[in-house]
Short mmCIF file of C-alpha atoms in Angstrom, two decimals:
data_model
loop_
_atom_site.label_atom_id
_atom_site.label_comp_id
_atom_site.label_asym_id
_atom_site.label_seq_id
_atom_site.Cartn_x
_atom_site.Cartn_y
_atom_site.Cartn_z
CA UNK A 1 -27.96 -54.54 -13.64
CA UNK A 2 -25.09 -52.25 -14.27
CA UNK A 3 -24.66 -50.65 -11.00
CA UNK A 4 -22.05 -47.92 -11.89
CA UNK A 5 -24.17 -46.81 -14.24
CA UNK A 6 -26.96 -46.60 -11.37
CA UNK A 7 -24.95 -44.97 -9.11
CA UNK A 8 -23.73 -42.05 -11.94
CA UNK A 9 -28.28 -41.99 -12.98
CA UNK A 10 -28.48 -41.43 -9.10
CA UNK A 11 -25.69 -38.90 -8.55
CA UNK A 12 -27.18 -36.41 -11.93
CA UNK A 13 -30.21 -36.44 -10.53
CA UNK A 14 -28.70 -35.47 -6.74
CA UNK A 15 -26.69 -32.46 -8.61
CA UNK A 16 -29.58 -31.78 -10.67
CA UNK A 17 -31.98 -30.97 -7.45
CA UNK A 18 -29.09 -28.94 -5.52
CA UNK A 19 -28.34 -26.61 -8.78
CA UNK A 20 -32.28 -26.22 -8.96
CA UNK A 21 -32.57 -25.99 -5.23
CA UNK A 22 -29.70 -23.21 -5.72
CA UNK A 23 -30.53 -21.33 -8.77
CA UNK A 24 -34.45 -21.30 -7.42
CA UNK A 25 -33.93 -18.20 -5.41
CA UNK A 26 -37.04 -17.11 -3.54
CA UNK A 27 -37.73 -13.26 -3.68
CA UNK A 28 -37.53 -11.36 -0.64
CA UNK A 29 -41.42 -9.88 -0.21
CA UNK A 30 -42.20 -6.20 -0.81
CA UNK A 31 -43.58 -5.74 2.45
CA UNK A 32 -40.80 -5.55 5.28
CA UNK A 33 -40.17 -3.74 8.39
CA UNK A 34 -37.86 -0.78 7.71
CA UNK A 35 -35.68 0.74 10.16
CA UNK A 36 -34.18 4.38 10.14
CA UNK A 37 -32.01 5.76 13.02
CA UNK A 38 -31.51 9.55 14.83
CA UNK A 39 -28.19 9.67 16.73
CA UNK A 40 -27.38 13.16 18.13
CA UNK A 41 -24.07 14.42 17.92
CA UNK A 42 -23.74 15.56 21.90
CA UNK A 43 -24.38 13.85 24.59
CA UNK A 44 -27.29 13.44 26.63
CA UNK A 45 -27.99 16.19 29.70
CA UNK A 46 -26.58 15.20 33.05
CA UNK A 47 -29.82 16.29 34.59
CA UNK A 48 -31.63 13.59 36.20
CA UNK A 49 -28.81 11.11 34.28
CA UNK A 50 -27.57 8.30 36.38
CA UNK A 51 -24.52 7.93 33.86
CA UNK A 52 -21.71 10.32 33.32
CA UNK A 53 -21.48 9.72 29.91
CA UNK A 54 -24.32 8.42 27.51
CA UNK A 55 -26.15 9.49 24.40
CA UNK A 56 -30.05 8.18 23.63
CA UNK A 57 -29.86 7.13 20.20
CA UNK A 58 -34.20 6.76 18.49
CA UNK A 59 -35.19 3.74 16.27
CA UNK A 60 -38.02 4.12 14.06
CA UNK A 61 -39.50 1.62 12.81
CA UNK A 62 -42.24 0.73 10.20
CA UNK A 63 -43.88 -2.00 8.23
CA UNK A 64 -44.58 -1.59 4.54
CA UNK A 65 -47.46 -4.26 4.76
CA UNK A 66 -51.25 -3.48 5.33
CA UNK A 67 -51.30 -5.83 8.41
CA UNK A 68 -49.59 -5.60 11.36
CA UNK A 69 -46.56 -7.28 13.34
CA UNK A 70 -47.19 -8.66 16.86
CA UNK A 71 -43.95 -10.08 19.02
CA UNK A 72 -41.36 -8.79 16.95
CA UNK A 73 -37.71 -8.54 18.74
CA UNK A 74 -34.70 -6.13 18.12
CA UNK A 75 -31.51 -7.21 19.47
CA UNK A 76 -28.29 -4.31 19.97
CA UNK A 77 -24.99 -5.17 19.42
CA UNK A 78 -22.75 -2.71 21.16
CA UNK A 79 -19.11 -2.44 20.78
CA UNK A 80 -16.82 -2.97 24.01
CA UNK A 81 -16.75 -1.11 25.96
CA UNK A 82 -19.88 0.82 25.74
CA UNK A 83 -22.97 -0.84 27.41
CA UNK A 84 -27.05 -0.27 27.23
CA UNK A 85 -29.42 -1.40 29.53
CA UNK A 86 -31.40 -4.27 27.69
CA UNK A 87 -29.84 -5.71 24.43
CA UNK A 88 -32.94 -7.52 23.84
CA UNK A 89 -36.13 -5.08 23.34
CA UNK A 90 -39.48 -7.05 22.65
CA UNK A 91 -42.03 -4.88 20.57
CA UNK A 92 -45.42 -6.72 21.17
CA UNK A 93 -47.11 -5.06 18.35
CA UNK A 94 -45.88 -3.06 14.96
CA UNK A 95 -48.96 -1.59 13.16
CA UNK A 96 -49.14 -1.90 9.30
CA UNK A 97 -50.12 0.74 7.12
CA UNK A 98 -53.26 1.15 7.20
CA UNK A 99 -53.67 1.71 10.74
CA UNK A 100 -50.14 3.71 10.98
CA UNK A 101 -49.78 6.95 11.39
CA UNK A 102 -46.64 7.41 12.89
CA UNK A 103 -43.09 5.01 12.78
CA UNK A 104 -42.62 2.93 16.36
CA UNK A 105 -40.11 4.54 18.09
CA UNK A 106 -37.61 2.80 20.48
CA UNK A 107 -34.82 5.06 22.71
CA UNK A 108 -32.11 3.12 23.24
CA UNK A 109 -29.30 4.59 25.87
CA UNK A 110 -26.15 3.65 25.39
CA UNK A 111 -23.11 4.78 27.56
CA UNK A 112 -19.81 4.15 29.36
CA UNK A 113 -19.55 2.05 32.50
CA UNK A 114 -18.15 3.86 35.25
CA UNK A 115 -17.04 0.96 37.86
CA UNK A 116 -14.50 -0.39 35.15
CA UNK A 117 -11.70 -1.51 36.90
CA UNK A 118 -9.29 -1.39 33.83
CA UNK A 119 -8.53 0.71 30.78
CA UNK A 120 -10.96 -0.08 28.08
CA UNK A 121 -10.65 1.72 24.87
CA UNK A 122 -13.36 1.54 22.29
CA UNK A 123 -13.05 -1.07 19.94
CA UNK A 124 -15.41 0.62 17.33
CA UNK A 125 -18.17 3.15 17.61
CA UNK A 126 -20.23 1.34 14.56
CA UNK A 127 -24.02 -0.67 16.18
CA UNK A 128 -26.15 -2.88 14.54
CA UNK A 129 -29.26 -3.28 15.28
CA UNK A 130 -31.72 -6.00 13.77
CA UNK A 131 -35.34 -7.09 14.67
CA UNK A 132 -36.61 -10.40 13.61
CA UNK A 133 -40.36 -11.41 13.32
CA UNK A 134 -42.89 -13.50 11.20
CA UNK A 135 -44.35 -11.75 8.99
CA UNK A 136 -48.56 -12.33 8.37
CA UNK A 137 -47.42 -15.52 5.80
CA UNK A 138 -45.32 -17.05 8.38
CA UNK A 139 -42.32 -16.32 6.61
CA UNK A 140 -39.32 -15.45 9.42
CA UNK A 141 -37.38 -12.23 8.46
CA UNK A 142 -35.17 -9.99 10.26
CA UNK A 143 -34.14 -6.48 8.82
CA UNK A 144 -30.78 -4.60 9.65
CA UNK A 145 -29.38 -0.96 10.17
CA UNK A 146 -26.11 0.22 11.01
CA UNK A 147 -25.07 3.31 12.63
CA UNK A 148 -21.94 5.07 14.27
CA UNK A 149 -22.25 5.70 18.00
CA UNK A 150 -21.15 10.00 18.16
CA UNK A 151 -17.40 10.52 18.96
CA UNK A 152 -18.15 12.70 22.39
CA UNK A 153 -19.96 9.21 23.88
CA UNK A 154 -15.82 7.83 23.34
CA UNK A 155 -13.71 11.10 24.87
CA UNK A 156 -13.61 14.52 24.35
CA UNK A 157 -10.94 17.15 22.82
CA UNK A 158 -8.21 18.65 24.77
CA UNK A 159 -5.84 21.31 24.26
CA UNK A 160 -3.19 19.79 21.87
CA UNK A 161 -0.45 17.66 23.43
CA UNK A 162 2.60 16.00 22.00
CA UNK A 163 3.08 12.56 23.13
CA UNK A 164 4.49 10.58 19.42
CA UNK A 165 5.33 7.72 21.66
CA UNK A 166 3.74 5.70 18.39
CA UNK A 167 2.66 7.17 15.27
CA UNK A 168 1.40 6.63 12.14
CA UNK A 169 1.15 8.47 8.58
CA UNK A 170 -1.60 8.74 6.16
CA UNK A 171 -1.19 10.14 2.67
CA UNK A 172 -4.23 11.16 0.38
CA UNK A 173 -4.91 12.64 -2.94
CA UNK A 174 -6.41 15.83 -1.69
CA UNK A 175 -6.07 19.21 0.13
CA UNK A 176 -6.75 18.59 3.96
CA UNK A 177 -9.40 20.76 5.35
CA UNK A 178 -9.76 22.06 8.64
CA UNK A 179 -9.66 19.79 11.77
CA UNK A 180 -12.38 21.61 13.66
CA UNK A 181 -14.79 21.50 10.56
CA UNK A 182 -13.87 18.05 9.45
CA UNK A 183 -14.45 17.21 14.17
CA UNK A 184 -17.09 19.62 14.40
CA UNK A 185 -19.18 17.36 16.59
CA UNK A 186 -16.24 17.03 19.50
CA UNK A 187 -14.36 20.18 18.61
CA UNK A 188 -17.26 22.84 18.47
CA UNK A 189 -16.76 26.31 18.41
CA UNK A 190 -13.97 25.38 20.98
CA UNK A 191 -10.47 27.17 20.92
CA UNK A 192 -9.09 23.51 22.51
CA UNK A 193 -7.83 22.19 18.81
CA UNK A 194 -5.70 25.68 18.59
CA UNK A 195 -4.88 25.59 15.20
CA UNK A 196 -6.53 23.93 12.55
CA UNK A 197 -3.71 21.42 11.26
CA UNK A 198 -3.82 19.61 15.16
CA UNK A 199 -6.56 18.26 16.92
CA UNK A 200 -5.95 16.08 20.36
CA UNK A 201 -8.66 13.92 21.59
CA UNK A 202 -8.49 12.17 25.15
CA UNK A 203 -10.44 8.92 25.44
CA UNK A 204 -12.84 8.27 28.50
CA UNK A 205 -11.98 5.60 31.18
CA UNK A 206 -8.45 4.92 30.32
CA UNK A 207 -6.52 7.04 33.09
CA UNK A 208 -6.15 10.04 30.28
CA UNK A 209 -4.87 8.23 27.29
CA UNK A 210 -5.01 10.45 24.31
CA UNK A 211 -4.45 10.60 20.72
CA UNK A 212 -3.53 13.43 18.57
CA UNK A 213 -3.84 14.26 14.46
CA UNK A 214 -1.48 16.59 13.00
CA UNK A 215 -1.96 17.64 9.58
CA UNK A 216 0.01 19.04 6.88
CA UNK A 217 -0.36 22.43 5.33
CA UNK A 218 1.54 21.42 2.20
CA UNK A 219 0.11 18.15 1.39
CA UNK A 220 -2.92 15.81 2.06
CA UNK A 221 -0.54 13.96 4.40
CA UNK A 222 -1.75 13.00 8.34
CA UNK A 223 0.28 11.75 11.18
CA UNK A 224 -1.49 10.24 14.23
CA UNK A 225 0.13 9.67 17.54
CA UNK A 226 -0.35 8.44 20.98
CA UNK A 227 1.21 7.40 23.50
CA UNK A 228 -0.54 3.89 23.15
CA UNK A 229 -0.33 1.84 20.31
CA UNK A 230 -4.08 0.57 20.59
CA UNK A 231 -5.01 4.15 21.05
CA UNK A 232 -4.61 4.93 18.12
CA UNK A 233 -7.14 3.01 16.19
CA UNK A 234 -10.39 4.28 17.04
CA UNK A 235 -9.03 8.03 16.14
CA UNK A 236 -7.58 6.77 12.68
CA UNK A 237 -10.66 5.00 11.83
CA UNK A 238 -13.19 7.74 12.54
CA UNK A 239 -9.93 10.10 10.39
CA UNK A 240 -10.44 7.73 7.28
CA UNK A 241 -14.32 7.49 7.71
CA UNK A 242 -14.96 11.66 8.07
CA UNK A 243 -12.41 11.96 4.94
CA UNK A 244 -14.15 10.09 2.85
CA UNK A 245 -17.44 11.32 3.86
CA UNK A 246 -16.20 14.92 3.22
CA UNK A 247 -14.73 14.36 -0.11
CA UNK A 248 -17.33 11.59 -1.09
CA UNK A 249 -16.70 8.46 -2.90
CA UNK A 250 -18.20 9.56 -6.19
CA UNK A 251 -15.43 12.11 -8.25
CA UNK A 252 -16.55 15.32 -9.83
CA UNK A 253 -15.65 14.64 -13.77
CA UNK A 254 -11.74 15.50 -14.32
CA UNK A 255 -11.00 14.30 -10.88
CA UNK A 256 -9.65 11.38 -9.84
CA UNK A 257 -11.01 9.65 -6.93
CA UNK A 258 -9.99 10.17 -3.44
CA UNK A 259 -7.60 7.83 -2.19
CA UNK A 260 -5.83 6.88 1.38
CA UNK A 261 -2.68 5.77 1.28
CA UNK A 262 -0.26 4.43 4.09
CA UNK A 263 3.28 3.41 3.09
CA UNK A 264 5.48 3.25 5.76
CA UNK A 265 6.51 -0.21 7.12
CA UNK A 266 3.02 -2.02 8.70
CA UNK A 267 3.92 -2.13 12.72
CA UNK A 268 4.18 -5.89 13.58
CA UNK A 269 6.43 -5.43 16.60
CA UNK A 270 4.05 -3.54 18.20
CA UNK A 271 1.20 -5.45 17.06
CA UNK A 272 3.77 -8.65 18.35
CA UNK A 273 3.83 -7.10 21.62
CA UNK A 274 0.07 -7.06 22.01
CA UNK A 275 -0.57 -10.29 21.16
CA UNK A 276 2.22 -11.42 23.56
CA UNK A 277 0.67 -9.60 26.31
CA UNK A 278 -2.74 -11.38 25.74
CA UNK A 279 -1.17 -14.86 25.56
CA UNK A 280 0.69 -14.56 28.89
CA UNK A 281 -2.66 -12.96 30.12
CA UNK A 282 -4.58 -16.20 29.24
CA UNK A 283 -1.66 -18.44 30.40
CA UNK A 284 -1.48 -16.77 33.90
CA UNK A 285 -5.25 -16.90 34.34
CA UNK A 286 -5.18 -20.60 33.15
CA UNK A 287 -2.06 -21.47 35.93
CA UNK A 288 -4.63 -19.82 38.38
CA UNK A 289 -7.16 -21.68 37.51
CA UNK A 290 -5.11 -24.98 38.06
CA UNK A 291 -3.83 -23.69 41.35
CA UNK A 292 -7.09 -23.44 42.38
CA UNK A 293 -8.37 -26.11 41.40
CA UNK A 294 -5.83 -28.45 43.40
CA UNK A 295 -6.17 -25.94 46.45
CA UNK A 296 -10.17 -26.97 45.78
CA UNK A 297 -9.25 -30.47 45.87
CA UNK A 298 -7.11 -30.67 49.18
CA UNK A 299 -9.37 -28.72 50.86
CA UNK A 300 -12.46 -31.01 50.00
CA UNK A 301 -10.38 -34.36 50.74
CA UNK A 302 -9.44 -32.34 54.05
CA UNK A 303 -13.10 -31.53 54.82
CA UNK A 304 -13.97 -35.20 54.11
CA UNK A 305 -12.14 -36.39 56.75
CA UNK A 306 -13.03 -33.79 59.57
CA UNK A 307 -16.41 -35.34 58.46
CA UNK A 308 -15.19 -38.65 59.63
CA UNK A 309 -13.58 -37.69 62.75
CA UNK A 310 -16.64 -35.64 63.98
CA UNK A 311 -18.82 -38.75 62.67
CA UNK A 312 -16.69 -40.95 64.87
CA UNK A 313 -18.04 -42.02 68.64
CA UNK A 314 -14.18 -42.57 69.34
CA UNK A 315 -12.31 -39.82 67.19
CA UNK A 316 -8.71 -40.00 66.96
CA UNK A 317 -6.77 -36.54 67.61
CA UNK A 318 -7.02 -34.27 65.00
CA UNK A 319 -3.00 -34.05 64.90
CA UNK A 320 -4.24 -30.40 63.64
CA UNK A 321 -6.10 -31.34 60.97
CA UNK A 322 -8.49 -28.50 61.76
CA UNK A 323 -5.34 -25.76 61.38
CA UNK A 324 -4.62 -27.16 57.58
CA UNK A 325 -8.73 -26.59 56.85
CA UNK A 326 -8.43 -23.40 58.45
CA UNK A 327 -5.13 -22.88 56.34
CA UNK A 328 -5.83 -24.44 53.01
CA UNK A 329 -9.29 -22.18 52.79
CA UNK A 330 -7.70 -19.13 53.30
CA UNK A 331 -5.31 -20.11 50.58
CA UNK A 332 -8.41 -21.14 48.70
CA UNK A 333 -9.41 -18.00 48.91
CA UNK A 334 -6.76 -16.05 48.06
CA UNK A 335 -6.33 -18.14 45.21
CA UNK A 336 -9.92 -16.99 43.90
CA UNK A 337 -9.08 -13.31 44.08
CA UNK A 338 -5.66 -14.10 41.89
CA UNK A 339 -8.30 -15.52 39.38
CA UNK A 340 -10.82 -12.93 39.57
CA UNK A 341 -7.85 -10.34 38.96
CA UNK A 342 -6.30 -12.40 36.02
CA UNK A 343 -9.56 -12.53 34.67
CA UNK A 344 -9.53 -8.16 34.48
CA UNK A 345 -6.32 -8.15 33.36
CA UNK A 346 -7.39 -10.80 30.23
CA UNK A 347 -10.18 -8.75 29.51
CA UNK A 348 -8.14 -5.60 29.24
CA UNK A 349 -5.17 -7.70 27.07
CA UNK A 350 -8.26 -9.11 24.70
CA UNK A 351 -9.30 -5.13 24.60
CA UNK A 352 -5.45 -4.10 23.67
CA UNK A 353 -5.70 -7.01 21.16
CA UNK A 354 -9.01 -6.22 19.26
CA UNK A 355 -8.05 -2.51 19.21
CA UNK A 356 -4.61 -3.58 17.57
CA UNK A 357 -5.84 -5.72 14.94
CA UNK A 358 -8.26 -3.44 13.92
CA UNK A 359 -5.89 -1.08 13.77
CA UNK A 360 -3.75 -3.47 11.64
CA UNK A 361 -6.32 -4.19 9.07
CA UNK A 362 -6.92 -1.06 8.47
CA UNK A 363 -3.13 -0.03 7.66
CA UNK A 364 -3.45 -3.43 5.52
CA UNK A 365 -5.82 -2.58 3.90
CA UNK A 366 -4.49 0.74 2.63
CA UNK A 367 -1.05 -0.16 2.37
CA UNK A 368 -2.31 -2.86 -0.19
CA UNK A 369 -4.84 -0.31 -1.24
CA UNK A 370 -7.46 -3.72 -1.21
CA UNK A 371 -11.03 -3.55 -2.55
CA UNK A 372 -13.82 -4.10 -0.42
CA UNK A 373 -14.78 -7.49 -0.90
CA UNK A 374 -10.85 -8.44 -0.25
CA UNK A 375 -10.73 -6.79 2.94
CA UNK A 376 -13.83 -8.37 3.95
CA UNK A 377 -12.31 -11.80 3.47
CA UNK A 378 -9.22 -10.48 5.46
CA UNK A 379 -11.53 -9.28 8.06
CA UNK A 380 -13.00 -12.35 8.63
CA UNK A 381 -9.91 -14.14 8.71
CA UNK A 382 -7.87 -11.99 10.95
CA UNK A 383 -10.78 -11.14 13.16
CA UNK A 384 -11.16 -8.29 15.81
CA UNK A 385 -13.22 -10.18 17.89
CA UNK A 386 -11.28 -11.97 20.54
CA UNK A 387 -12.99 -14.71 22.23
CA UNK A 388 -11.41 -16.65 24.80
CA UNK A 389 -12.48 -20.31 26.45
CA UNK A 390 -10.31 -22.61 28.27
CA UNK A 391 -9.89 -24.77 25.39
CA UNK A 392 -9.25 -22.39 22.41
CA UNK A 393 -8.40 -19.24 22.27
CA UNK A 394 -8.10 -16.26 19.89
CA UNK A 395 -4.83 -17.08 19.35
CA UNK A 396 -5.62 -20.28 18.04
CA UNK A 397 -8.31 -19.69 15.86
CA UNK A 398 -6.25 -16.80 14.05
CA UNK A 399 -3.30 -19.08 13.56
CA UNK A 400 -5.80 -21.85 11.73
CA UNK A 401 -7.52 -18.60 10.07
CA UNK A 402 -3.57 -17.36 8.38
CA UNK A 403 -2.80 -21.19 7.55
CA UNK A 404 -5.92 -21.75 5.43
CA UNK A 405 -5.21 -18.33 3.53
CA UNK A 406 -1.83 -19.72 2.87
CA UNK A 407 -3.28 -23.20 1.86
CA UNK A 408 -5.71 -21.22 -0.48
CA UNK A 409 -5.82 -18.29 -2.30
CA UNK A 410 -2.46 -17.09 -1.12
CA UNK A 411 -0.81 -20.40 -2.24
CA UNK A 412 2.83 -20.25 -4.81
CA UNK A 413 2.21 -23.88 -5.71
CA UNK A 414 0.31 -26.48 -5.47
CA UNK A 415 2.70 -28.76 -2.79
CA UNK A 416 1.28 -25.76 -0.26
CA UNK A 417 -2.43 -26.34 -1.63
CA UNK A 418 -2.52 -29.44 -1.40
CA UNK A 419 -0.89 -30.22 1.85
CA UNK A 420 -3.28 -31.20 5.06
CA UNK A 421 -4.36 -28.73 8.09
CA UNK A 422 -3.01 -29.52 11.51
CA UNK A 423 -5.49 -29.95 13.88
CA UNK A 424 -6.49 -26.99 17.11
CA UNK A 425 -4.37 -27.67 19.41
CA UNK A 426 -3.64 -25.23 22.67
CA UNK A 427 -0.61 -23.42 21.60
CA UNK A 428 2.57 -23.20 24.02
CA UNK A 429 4.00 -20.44 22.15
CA UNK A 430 2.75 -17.96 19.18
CA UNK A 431 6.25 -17.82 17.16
CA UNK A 432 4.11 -19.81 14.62
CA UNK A 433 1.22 -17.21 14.53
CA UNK A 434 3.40 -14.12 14.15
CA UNK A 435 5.36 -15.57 11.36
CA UNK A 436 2.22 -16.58 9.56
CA UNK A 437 0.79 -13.32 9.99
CA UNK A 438 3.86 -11.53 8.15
CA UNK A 439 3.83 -14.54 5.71
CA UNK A 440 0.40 -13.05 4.56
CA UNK A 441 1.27 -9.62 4.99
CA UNK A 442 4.03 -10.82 2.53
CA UNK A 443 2.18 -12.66 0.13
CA UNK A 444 -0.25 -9.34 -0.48
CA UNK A 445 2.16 -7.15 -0.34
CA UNK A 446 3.81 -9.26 -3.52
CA UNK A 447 0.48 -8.92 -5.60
CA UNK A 448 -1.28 -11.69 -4.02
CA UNK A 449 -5.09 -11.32 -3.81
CA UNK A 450 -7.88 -12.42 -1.22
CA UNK A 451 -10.59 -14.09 -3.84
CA UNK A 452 -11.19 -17.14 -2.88
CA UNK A 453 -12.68 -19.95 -5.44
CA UNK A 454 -16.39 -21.55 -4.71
CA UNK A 455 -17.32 -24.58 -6.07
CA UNK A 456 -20.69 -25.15 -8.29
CA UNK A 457 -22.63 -28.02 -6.87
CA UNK A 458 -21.46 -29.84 -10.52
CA UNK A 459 -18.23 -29.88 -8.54
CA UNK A 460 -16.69 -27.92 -11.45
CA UNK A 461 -14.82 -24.64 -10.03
CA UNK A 462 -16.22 -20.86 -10.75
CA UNK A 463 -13.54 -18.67 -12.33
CA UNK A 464 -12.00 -15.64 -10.25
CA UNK A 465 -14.47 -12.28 -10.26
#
């Protein structure tokens, strides 16, 4: 029996199932639950409102089928730092069409924690919401929608102010029109903006940080300011968003498409600063933490034997044993205050940090002027979200996130594609991070591009879309 020639028999047939298994796409069924969204552009009325600032945003939703959905769940997911009351809404029963004659509706509240003890800007103002259910079948499903929280839940606008601390410019390909028309949902019928080439918009909760937009009347060029660097994200993003939204995506015929460009030098030091911030942040809580943890220790070794003396029918003196318990728990907890404290001021660095990076990939992805699926990749590589756990950290997970991009599809040679990834390891210091960062920021900015090769299951590689 020629077993090699087994073995090759046995591995066909293997591939042959997985390309079948692959190619064998199963159609998604015609009848789904559809979900539409009404978000109001002001905020909700203070009467009767426990919250200073919220907005009730209405989810409608229907089923396309002729029966109906019982137990089906939708699940929020709110950017930080806005909150809502239950993330998890169960809807016992959807009706079908036959029996429908109006869509389910669902309020959901969202709005701005008042008892925050630090600054907190808003890392985005776009929610998701999905519900997932079994349809009649027994097929699971889920269905999505996406929507952008309004810009009055975030701040409001102020009379303009000049604070170019930081700054940014944005060029683009067309006449700019007016702020208050292009911010008509903040700016109103208000005189605040003054003129129409400024608008300055102060953000809620973070002791009267603001950002500003001037605009020139020459040219479709924009500078933002602020005098924080992770302030001005959210105020650039909604900028881009409302631009392209005004001028559309789709040119009129003889007209080139409407671009955003940003040119100047990308901002790593500040960006550098951030990140520093939110390392020493997690290596002050985690010194805490040990602290405490010994402090924990002496003071349950101490307690053990005050156990044993009081157990005792002829104790020895206590040679003030009792004055160190007394001691060491006060210091104990002291200790857990430090931690509690360390813990606010991480929270706030991760909020400077997702704010930044967003920020960052944004500028990226104009500067480079990348196409969607590219700055998806980059999105997913150097990620907003910052997660932090006593054994890895964002930090960490970015670092491994640049190195495989440099081991990949932003290789020169081979030597770099071939050679081996180190494995997570809690950094001591984040020189290594920042220069792989500005290696990639490099690489792109010298033509290289984010498309990353997949493998067909006949282990032979797909060629580059």
């Amino acid at each position: 029996i020629n077993a090699e020639y087994m073995g090759d028999a046995e591995h066909r047939r293997l591939q042959a199932l997985i390309r079948q298994a692959v190619n064998a796409g199963k159609a998604e069924p015609k009848e789904q639950i559809r979900l539409k969204t009404h978000v109001p552009a002001t905020l909700d009325s203070r009467q009767d409102n426990p919250h200073e600032h919220s907005v009730t945003v209405t989810v409608q939703i229907t089923y396309s089928g002729d029966d109906d959905i019982e137990n089906a769940v939708l699940t929020v997911s709110v950017p930080s730092p806005f909150q809502i009351d239950e993330l998890t809404v169960v809807l016992p029963y959807v009706s079908g069409m036959e029996v429908q004659q109006a869509p389910l509706e669902v309020a959901l509240t969202f709005f701005l924690p008042q008892d925050s003890l630090v600054s907190m800007f808003p890392t985005s103002l776009a929610t998701t919401c999905t519900v997932a259910y079994v349809n009649p079948t027994g097929e699971p499903l889920t269905a999505t929608t996406t929507f952008y929280l309004p810009l009055a839940l975030a701040g409001n606008v102020i009379a303009p102010v000049k604070n170019p601390e930081f700054k940014l410019t944005l060029d683009t390909n067309r006449m700019p029109p007016q702020m208050q028309e292009l911010f008509a949902d903040v700016a109103g019928n208000t005189q605040l903006s003054g003129a129409g080439n400024v608008l300055s918009f102060q953000y809620y909760n973070t002791n009267g940080a603001d950002a500003t937009i001037l605009v020139s009347k020459n040219a479709g060029r924009y500078r933002i300011q602020s005098g924080y660097f992770e302030g001005l994200w959210l105020l650039t993003s909604e900028l881009v968003r409302r631009l392209y939204n005004y001028f559309g995506d789709v040119p009129m015929e003889g007209e080139e498409a409407f671009t955003v460009a940003y040119t100047e030098t990308l901002p790593f030091q500040e960006y550098f600063a951030a990140i520093d911030k939110h390392f020493k942040a997690r290596q002050a809580l985690a010194a805490a933490l040990q602290g405490l943890g010994k402090q924990a220790h002496q003071f349950r070794s101490i307690q053990k034997r005050l156990l044993v003396r009081f157990k005792d029918r002829n104790p020895s003196p206590l040679n003030n044993l009792d004055l160190l318990f007394e001691d060491t728990y006060r210091h104990m907890i002291g200790l857990a205050d430090s931690v509690e404290l360390d813990q606010h001021k991480l929270h706030a660095a991760a909020n400077v940090v997702a704010c930044a990076t967003s920020l960052m990939l944004l500028l990226m992805k104009h500067r480079f002027q990348m196409k969607d699926d590219e700055y998806k990749v980059l999105q997913h590589h150097l990620s907003p979200v910052v997660v932090d756990t006593q054994t890895q950290g964002w930090e960490e997970c970015i670092d491994a996130a640049m190195t495989h991009l440099l081991r990949t599809c932003l290789a020169r040679n081979a030597r770099e594609s071939s050679s081996l990834p180190q494995p997570l390891q809690v950094m001591e210091d984040i020189n290594k991070l920042k220069k792989h960062i500005a290696l990639v920021c490099d690489r792109l900015a010298k033509g290289g591009t984010l498309k990353v090769e997949s493998k067909k299951p006949d282990g032979k590689d797909k060629k580059k879309g």
